[in-house]
Amino acid sequence: MAEPLFRRLALLGVGLIGSSVARIARAQGDLAAEVVANAHTEATLARVRELGLADRTELDPARAVEGADCVMLAAPVGAYTALAEAIAPHLAPGCILTDVGSTKQSVIRDVTPFLPEGVPFVPAHPLAGTEFSGPDSGFVELFRGRWCLLTPPAGTDPAAVEKISEFWRRCGSMISVLDPHHHDMVLAIVSHLPHLIAFTICGTADDLQDESRQQVLDFAASGFRDFTRIAASDPVMWRDIFLNNREALLEMLARFTEDVQTMAGAVRRGDSAYIEDRILRGRKIRRSLIERKQA
Ligand code: NAP
């Protein structure tokens, strides 16, 4: 077995993502010799202890990061400013700060002002998830065969970037390095907009008159049912993503709205060729996802 990459890994947030990392660290032994877990509530930390996910739990983030050579922010991105401010004076020199947040420009904006001298920040985003949250929802295979996107700001210590890349490779991920602005645009279309649509369509169905609403639930066919799966995701996490990737999300939503209007026009005019062409494009995209093993 390879030597552990880090002596002490502090996880600030032990939900789906943080607890999956903790489980991998436990199972493999090559990520970190020791894992310290922090969460927002004592109830979550009690559950982390029951599950045996960490060597130590700390409710105070400042205490959690003491002596750690890797600190990973794994809380909703709206909590990052307060967390960065609380931990900054307690980060050991040479420690690498990283994160798993779903938005990257906001994370760099919120964390960088607090960074002490000699502590590199390597923002990362594992493209892996489910609609479940909390420490019970994690599992060791979560990141296997999935991309992990790194968005280090210009001038970030290359050795720190390589160490975080190796961390995610050991979790089974493939690595790609992206500009943070580009990351946010791409994620707006592949993840944030689909979630916004899913939350909205469930709301639309719920607003129907009582009798129709009942039938929507009774007869939920795969179309609506598939939307409800992603609409079951954590409200705080998604509120924070929408508010912290506002510009890219609104830009993609504007483009999408135009395309929806064009499709509506084709339906109204009975333009079969246009409708069929759009459906075929959808099928092509689905096929290429399956070929890339990302479906
Ligand atoms: P989660 O299951 O909801 O867990 C969130 C964790 O953060 C919990 O341990 C929670 O503690 C803690 N937390 C919440 N508010 C906090 C605060 N103000 N200060 C400190 N800790 C706080 O979330 P997740 O799905 O693991 O997501 C974590 C991060 O990963 C987010 O930034 C998200 O954008 C990103 N991400 C998520 C996915 C996904 O599909 N879920 C995929 C990739 C990246 P309590 O339980 O005590 O409240």
PDB file of C-alpha atoms in Angstrom, residues 18-187:
ATOM      1  CA  GLY A  18     -17.265  14.549   3.093  1.00  0.00           C
ATOM      2  CA  SER A  19     -18.394  11.191   4.488  1.00  0.00           C
ATOM      3  CA  SER A  20     -17.544   9.455   1.188  1.00  0.00           C
ATOM      4  CA  VAL A  21     -14.013  10.879   1.430  1.00  0.00           C
ATOM      5  CA  ALA A  22     -13.852   9.754   5.081  1.00  0.00           C
ATOM      6  CA  ARG A  23     -14.994   6.249   4.141  1.00  0.00           C
ATOM      7  CA  ILE A  24     -12.346   6.012   1.395  1.00  0.00           C
ATOM      8  CA  ALA A  25      -9.668   7.250   3.818  1.00  0.00           C
ATOM      9  CA  ARG A  26     -10.734   4.523   6.272  1.00  0.00           C
ATOM     10  CA  ALA A  27     -10.971   1.771   3.658  1.00  0.00           C
ATOM     11  CA  GLN A  28      -7.747   2.461   1.775  1.00  0.00           C
ATOM     12  CA  GLY A  29      -5.368   3.989   4.315  1.00  0.00           C
ATOM     13  CA  ASP A  30      -3.465   5.826   1.549  1.00  0.00           C
ATOM     14  CA  LEU A  31      -5.215   9.224   1.772  1.00  0.00           C
ATOM     15  CA  ALA A  32      -4.525  10.302   5.340  1.00  0.00           C
ATOM     16  CA  ALA A  33      -3.140   8.729   8.500  1.00  0.00           C
ATOM     17  CA  GLU A  34      -5.733  10.568  10.604  1.00  0.00           C
ATOM     18  CA  VAL A  35      -9.162  12.069   9.816  1.00  0.00           C
ATOM     19  CA  VAL A  36     -10.764  14.858  11.867  1.00  0.00           C
ATOM     20  CA  ALA A  37     -14.428  15.648  11.128  1.00  0.00           C
ATOM     21  CA  ASN A  38     -16.316  18.903  11.677  1.00  0.00           C
ATOM     22  CA  ALA A  39     -19.991  19.615  10.954  1.00  0.00           C
ATOM     23  CA  HIS A  40     -22.496  22.346  11.698  1.00  0.00           C
ATOM     24  CA  THR A  41     -24.363  20.362  14.384  1.00  0.00           C
ATOM     25  CA  GLU A  42     -23.414  18.042  17.208  1.00  0.00           C
ATOM     26  CA  ALA A  43     -26.089  15.575  16.031  1.00  0.00           C
ATOM     27  CA  THR A  44     -24.166  14.987  12.778  1.00  0.00           C
ATOM     28  CA  LEU A  45     -20.905  14.536  14.662  1.00  0.00           C
ATOM     29  CA  ALA A  46     -22.580  12.009  17.002  1.00  0.00           C
ATOM     30  CA  ARG A  47     -23.655  10.048  13.920  1.00  0.00           C
ATOM     31  CA  VAL A  48     -20.101  10.285  12.491  1.00  0.00           C
ATOM     32  CA  ARG A  49     -18.813   8.726  15.716  1.00  0.00           C
ATOM     33  CA  GLU A  50     -21.446   5.956  15.585  1.00  0.00           C
ATOM     34  CA  LEU A  51     -20.453   5.183  12.004  1.00  0.00           C
ATOM     35  CA  GLY A  52     -16.750   5.276  12.939  1.00  0.00           C
ATOM     36  CA  LEU A  53     -15.945   7.636  10.087  1.00  0.00           C
ATOM     37  CA  ALA A  54     -13.281   9.755  11.795  1.00  0.00           C
ATOM     38  CA  ASP A  55     -10.530   9.483  14.401  1.00  0.00           C
ATOM     39  CA  ARG A  56     -11.779  12.658  16.077  1.00  0.00           C
ATOM     40  CA  THR A  57     -14.758  15.011  15.782  1.00  0.00           C
ATOM     41  CA  GLU A  58     -14.710  18.733  16.575  1.00  0.00           C
ATOM     42  CA  LEU A  59     -17.701  21.084  16.590  1.00  0.00           C
ATOM     43  CA  ASP A  60     -15.383  24.096  16.449  1.00  0.00           C
ATOM     44  CA  PRO A  61     -13.867  24.374  12.929  1.00  0.00           C
ATOM     45  CA  ALA A  62     -10.827  26.237  14.296  1.00  0.00           C
ATOM     46  CA  ARG A  63      -9.982  23.281  16.554  1.00  0.00           C
ATOM     47  CA  ALA A  64     -10.691  20.810  13.758  1.00  0.00           C
ATOM     48  CA  VAL A  65      -7.981  22.267  11.489  1.00  0.00           C
ATOM     49  CA  GLU A  66      -5.241  22.544  14.133  1.00  0.00           C
ATOM     50  CA  GLY A  67      -2.174  20.545  13.048  1.00  0.00           C
ATOM     51  CA  ALA A  68      -3.821  19.353   9.819  1.00  0.00           C
ATOM     52  CA  ASP A  69      -1.676  19.225   6.658  1.00  0.00           C
ATOM     53  CA  CYS A  70      -4.823  19.071   4.485  1.00  0.00           C
ATOM     54  CA  VAL A  71      -8.101  20.892   5.146  1.00  0.00           C
ATOM     55  CA  MET A  72     -11.074  20.154   2.886  1.00  0.00           C
ATOM     56  CA  LEU A  73     -14.140  22.403   2.872  1.00  0.00           C
ATOM     57  CA  ALA A  74     -17.129  20.113   2.217  1.00  0.00           C
ATOM     58  CA  ALA A  75     -20.017  22.268   3.480  1.00  0.00           C
ATOM     59  CA  PRO A  76     -22.589  24.156   1.332  1.00  0.00           C
ATOM     60  CA  VAL A  77     -20.749  26.937  -0.549  1.00  0.00           C
ATOM     61  CA  GLY A  78     -22.737  29.668   1.253  1.00  0.00           C
ATOM     62  CA  ALA A  79     -20.932  28.696   4.480  1.00  0.00           C
ATOM     63  CA  TYR A  80     -17.430  29.144   3.045  1.00  0.00           C
ATOM     64  CA  THR A  81     -16.806  32.794   4.030  1.00  0.00           C
ATOM     65  CA  ALA A  82     -17.582  32.171   7.691  1.00  0.00           C
ATOM     66  CA  LEU A  83     -15.601  28.919   7.702  1.00  0.00           C
ATOM     67  CA  ALA A  84     -12.555  30.477   6.002  1.00  0.00           C
ATOM     68  CA  GLU A  85     -12.600  33.374   8.445  1.00  0.00           C
ATOM     69  CA  ALA A  86     -12.870  31.029  11.437  1.00  0.00           C
ATOM     70  CA  ILE A  87     -10.073  28.651  10.407  1.00  0.00           C
ATOM     71  CA  ALA A  88      -7.546  31.013   8.771  1.00  0.00           C
ATOM     72  CA  PRO A  89      -5.564  31.913  11.927  1.00  0.00           C
ATOM     73  CA  HIS A  90      -5.353  28.223  12.876  1.00  0.00           C
ATOM     74  CA  LEU A  91      -4.044  26.771   9.606  1.00  0.00           C
ATOM     75  CA  ALA A  92      -0.558  25.306  10.017  1.00  0.00           C
ATOM     76  CA  PRO A  93       2.103  26.666   7.619  1.00  0.00           C
ATOM     77  CA  GLY A  94       2.462  24.294   4.655  1.00  0.00           C
ATOM     78  CA  CYS A  95      -1.074  22.967   5.067  1.00  0.00           C
ATOM     79  CA  ILE A  96      -3.016  22.627   1.791  1.00  0.00           C
ATOM     80  CA  LEU A  97      -6.527  24.060   1.792  1.00  0.00           C
ATOM     81  CA  THR A  98      -8.930  22.530  -0.728  1.00  0.00           C
ATOM     82  CA  ASP A  99     -12.674  22.168  -1.221  1.00  0.00           C
ATOM     83  CA  VAL A 100     -15.373  20.250  -3.089  1.00  0.00           C
ATOM     84  CA  GLY A 101     -17.885  23.051  -3.726  1.00  0.00           C
ATOM     85  CA  SER A 102     -20.076  23.013  -6.839  1.00  0.00           C
ATOM     86  CA  THR A 103     -19.331  26.648  -7.777  1.00  0.00           C
ATOM     87  CA  LYS A 104     -15.752  27.817  -8.218  1.00  0.00           C
ATOM     88  CA  GLN A 105     -15.534  31.580  -8.846  1.00  0.00           C
ATOM     89  CA  SER A 106     -17.541  32.321  -5.682  1.00  0.00           C
ATOM     90  CA  VAL A 107     -15.446  29.920  -3.636  1.00  0.00           C
ATOM     91  CA  ILE A 108     -12.196  31.581  -4.758  1.00  0.00           C
ATOM     92  CA  ARG A 109     -13.746  35.020  -4.089  1.00  0.00           C
ATOM     93  CA  ASP A 110     -14.896  34.003  -0.587  1.00  0.00           C
ATOM     94  CA  VAL A 111     -11.846  32.044   0.624  1.00  0.00           C
ATOM     95  CA  THR A 112      -8.830  33.850  -0.881  1.00  0.00           C
ATOM     96  CA  PRO A 113      -9.023  37.039   1.264  1.00  0.00           C
ATOM     97  CA  PHE A 114      -8.513  34.974   4.417  1.00  0.00           C
ATOM     98  CA  LEU A 115      -5.634  32.767   3.185  1.00  0.00           C
ATOM     99  CA  PRO A 116      -2.584  33.060   5.431  1.00  0.00           C
ATOM    100  CA  GLU A 117       0.925  33.236   3.922  1.00  0.00           C
ATOM    101  CA  GLY A 118       2.287  29.811   2.988  1.00  0.00           C
ATOM    102  CA  VAL A 119      -1.101  28.052   2.723  1.00  0.00           C
ATOM    103  CA  PRO A 120      -1.969  27.161  -0.889  1.00  0.00           C
ATOM    104  CA  PHE A 121      -5.635  26.889  -1.881  1.00  0.00           C
ATOM    105  CA  VAL A 122      -6.528  24.271  -4.504  1.00  0.00           C
ATOM    106  CA  PRO A 123     -10.256  24.497  -5.356  1.00  0.00           C
ATOM    107  CA  ALA A 124     -11.731  21.222  -6.605  1.00  0.00           C
ATOM    108  CA  HIS A 125     -15.125  19.868  -7.617  1.00  0.00           C
ATOM    109  CA  PRO A 126     -15.778  16.129  -7.814  1.00  0.00           C
ATOM    110  CA  LEU A 127     -18.488  15.571 -10.439  1.00  0.00           C
ATOM    111  CA  ALA A 128     -20.196  12.858  -8.453  1.00  0.00           C
ATOM    112  CA  GLY A 129     -23.287  12.897  -6.350  1.00  0.00           C
ATOM    113  CA  THR A 130     -26.704  11.569  -5.548  1.00  0.00           C
ATOM    114  CA  GLU A 131     -29.878  13.254  -4.302  1.00  0.00           C
ATOM    115  CA  PHE A 132     -29.105  12.068  -0.737  1.00  0.00           C
ATOM    116  CA  SER A 133     -27.312  14.025   1.958  1.00  0.00           C
ATOM    117  CA  GLY A 134     -25.823  13.611   5.417  1.00  0.00           C
ATOM    118  CA  PRO A 135     -23.158  11.261   6.824  1.00  0.00           C
ATOM    119  CA  ASP A 136     -25.215   8.106   6.185  1.00  0.00           C
ATOM    120  CA  SER A 137     -25.428   8.761   2.448  1.00  0.00           C
ATOM    121  CA  GLY A 138     -21.724   8.504   1.535  1.00  0.00           C
ATOM    122  CA  PHE A 139     -20.091   5.442  -0.015  1.00  0.00           C
ATOM    123  CA  VAL A 140     -16.582   4.458  -1.140  1.00  0.00           C
ATOM    124  CA  GLU A 141     -17.381   4.036  -4.839  1.00  0.00           C
ATOM    125  CA  LEU A 142     -18.926   7.521  -5.241  1.00  0.00           C
ATOM    126  CA  PHE A 143     -15.987   9.102  -7.109  1.00  0.00           C
ATOM    127  CA  ARG A 144     -14.861   6.033  -9.063  1.00  0.00           C
ATOM    128  CA  GLY A 145     -14.685   6.674 -12.813  1.00  0.00           C
ATOM    129  CA  ARG A 146     -15.970  10.243 -12.296  1.00  0.00           C
ATOM    130  CA  TRP A 147     -14.260  13.519 -13.173  1.00  0.00           C
ATOM    131  CA  CYS A 148     -12.782  15.763 -10.529  1.00  0.00           C
ATOM    132  CA  LEU A 149     -12.304  19.320 -11.815  1.00  0.00           C
ATOM    133  CA  LEU A 150      -9.506  21.438 -10.315  1.00  0.00           C
ATOM    134  CA  THR A 151      -9.613  25.227 -10.752  1.00  0.00           C
ATOM    135  CA  PRO A 152      -6.396  26.576  -9.160  1.00  0.00           C
ATOM    136  CA  PRO A 153      -6.062  30.364  -9.498  1.00  0.00           C
ATOM    137  CA  ALA A 154      -2.972  31.552 -11.420  1.00  0.00           C
ATOM    138  CA  GLY A 155       0.162  31.242  -9.300  1.00  0.00           C
ATOM    139  CA  THR A 156      -1.053  28.355  -7.094  1.00  0.00           C
ATOM    140  CA  ASP A 157       1.843  26.160  -5.943  1.00  0.00           C
ATOM    141  CA  PRO A 158       2.069  23.371  -8.589  1.00  0.00           C
ATOM    142  CA  ALA A 159       3.190  20.842  -5.950  1.00  0.00           C
ATOM    143  CA  ALA A 160      -0.046  21.455  -3.997  1.00  0.00           C
ATOM    144  CA  VAL A 161      -2.110  21.070  -7.197  1.00  0.00           C
ATOM    145  CA  GLU A 162      -0.346  17.774  -7.927  1.00  0.00           C
ATOM    146  CA  LYS A 163      -0.952  16.504  -4.374  1.00  0.00           C
ATOM    147  CA  ILE A 164      -4.697  17.239  -4.575  1.00  0.00           C
ATOM    148  CA  SER A 165      -4.794  15.636  -8.057  1.00  0.00           C
ATOM    149  CA  GLU A 166      -3.179  12.525  -6.588  1.00  0.00           C
ATOM    150  CA  PHE A 167      -5.701  12.595  -3.710  1.00  0.00           C
ATOM    151  CA  TRP A 168      -8.599  12.383  -6.172  1.00  0.00           C
ATOM    152  CA  ARG A 169      -6.841   9.830  -8.379  1.00  0.00           C
ATOM    153  CA  ARG A 170      -6.597   7.627  -5.282  1.00  0.00           C
ATOM    154  CA  CYS A 171     -10.377   8.096  -4.843  1.00  0.00           C
ATOM    155  CA  GLY A 172     -10.756   6.669  -8.368  1.00  0.00           C
ATOM    156  CA  SER A 173     -11.391   9.961 -10.204  1.00  0.00           C
ATOM    157  CA  MET A 174     -10.098  11.327 -13.488  1.00  0.00           C
ATOM    158  CA  ILE A 175      -8.604  14.827 -13.213  1.00  0.00           C
ATOM    159  CA  SER A 176      -9.117  17.872 -15.392  1.00  0.00           C
ATOM    160  CA  VAL A 177      -7.792  21.388 -14.696  1.00  0.00           C
ATOM    161  CA  LEU A 178     -10.136  24.214 -15.736  1.00  0.00           C
ATOM    162  CA  ASP A 179     -10.369  27.967 -15.544  1.00  0.00           C
ATOM    163  CA  PRO A 180     -12.901  28.803 -12.736  1.00  0.00           C
ATOM    164  CA  HIS A 181     -15.074  30.968 -15.031  1.00  0.00           C
ATOM    165  CA  HIS A 182     -15.237  28.209 -17.625  1.00  0.00           C
ATOM    166  CA  HIS A 183     -16.067  25.673 -14.891  1.00  0.00           C
ATOM    167  CA  ASP A 184     -19.031  27.753 -13.737  1.00  0.00           C
ATOM    168  CA  MET A 185     -20.409  28.126 -17.286  1.00  0.00           C
ATOM    169  CA  VAL A 186     -20.132  24.417 -18.021  1.00  0.00           C
ATOM    170  CA  LEU A 187     -21.649  23.392 -14.688  1.00  0.00           C
TER     171      LEU A 187
END
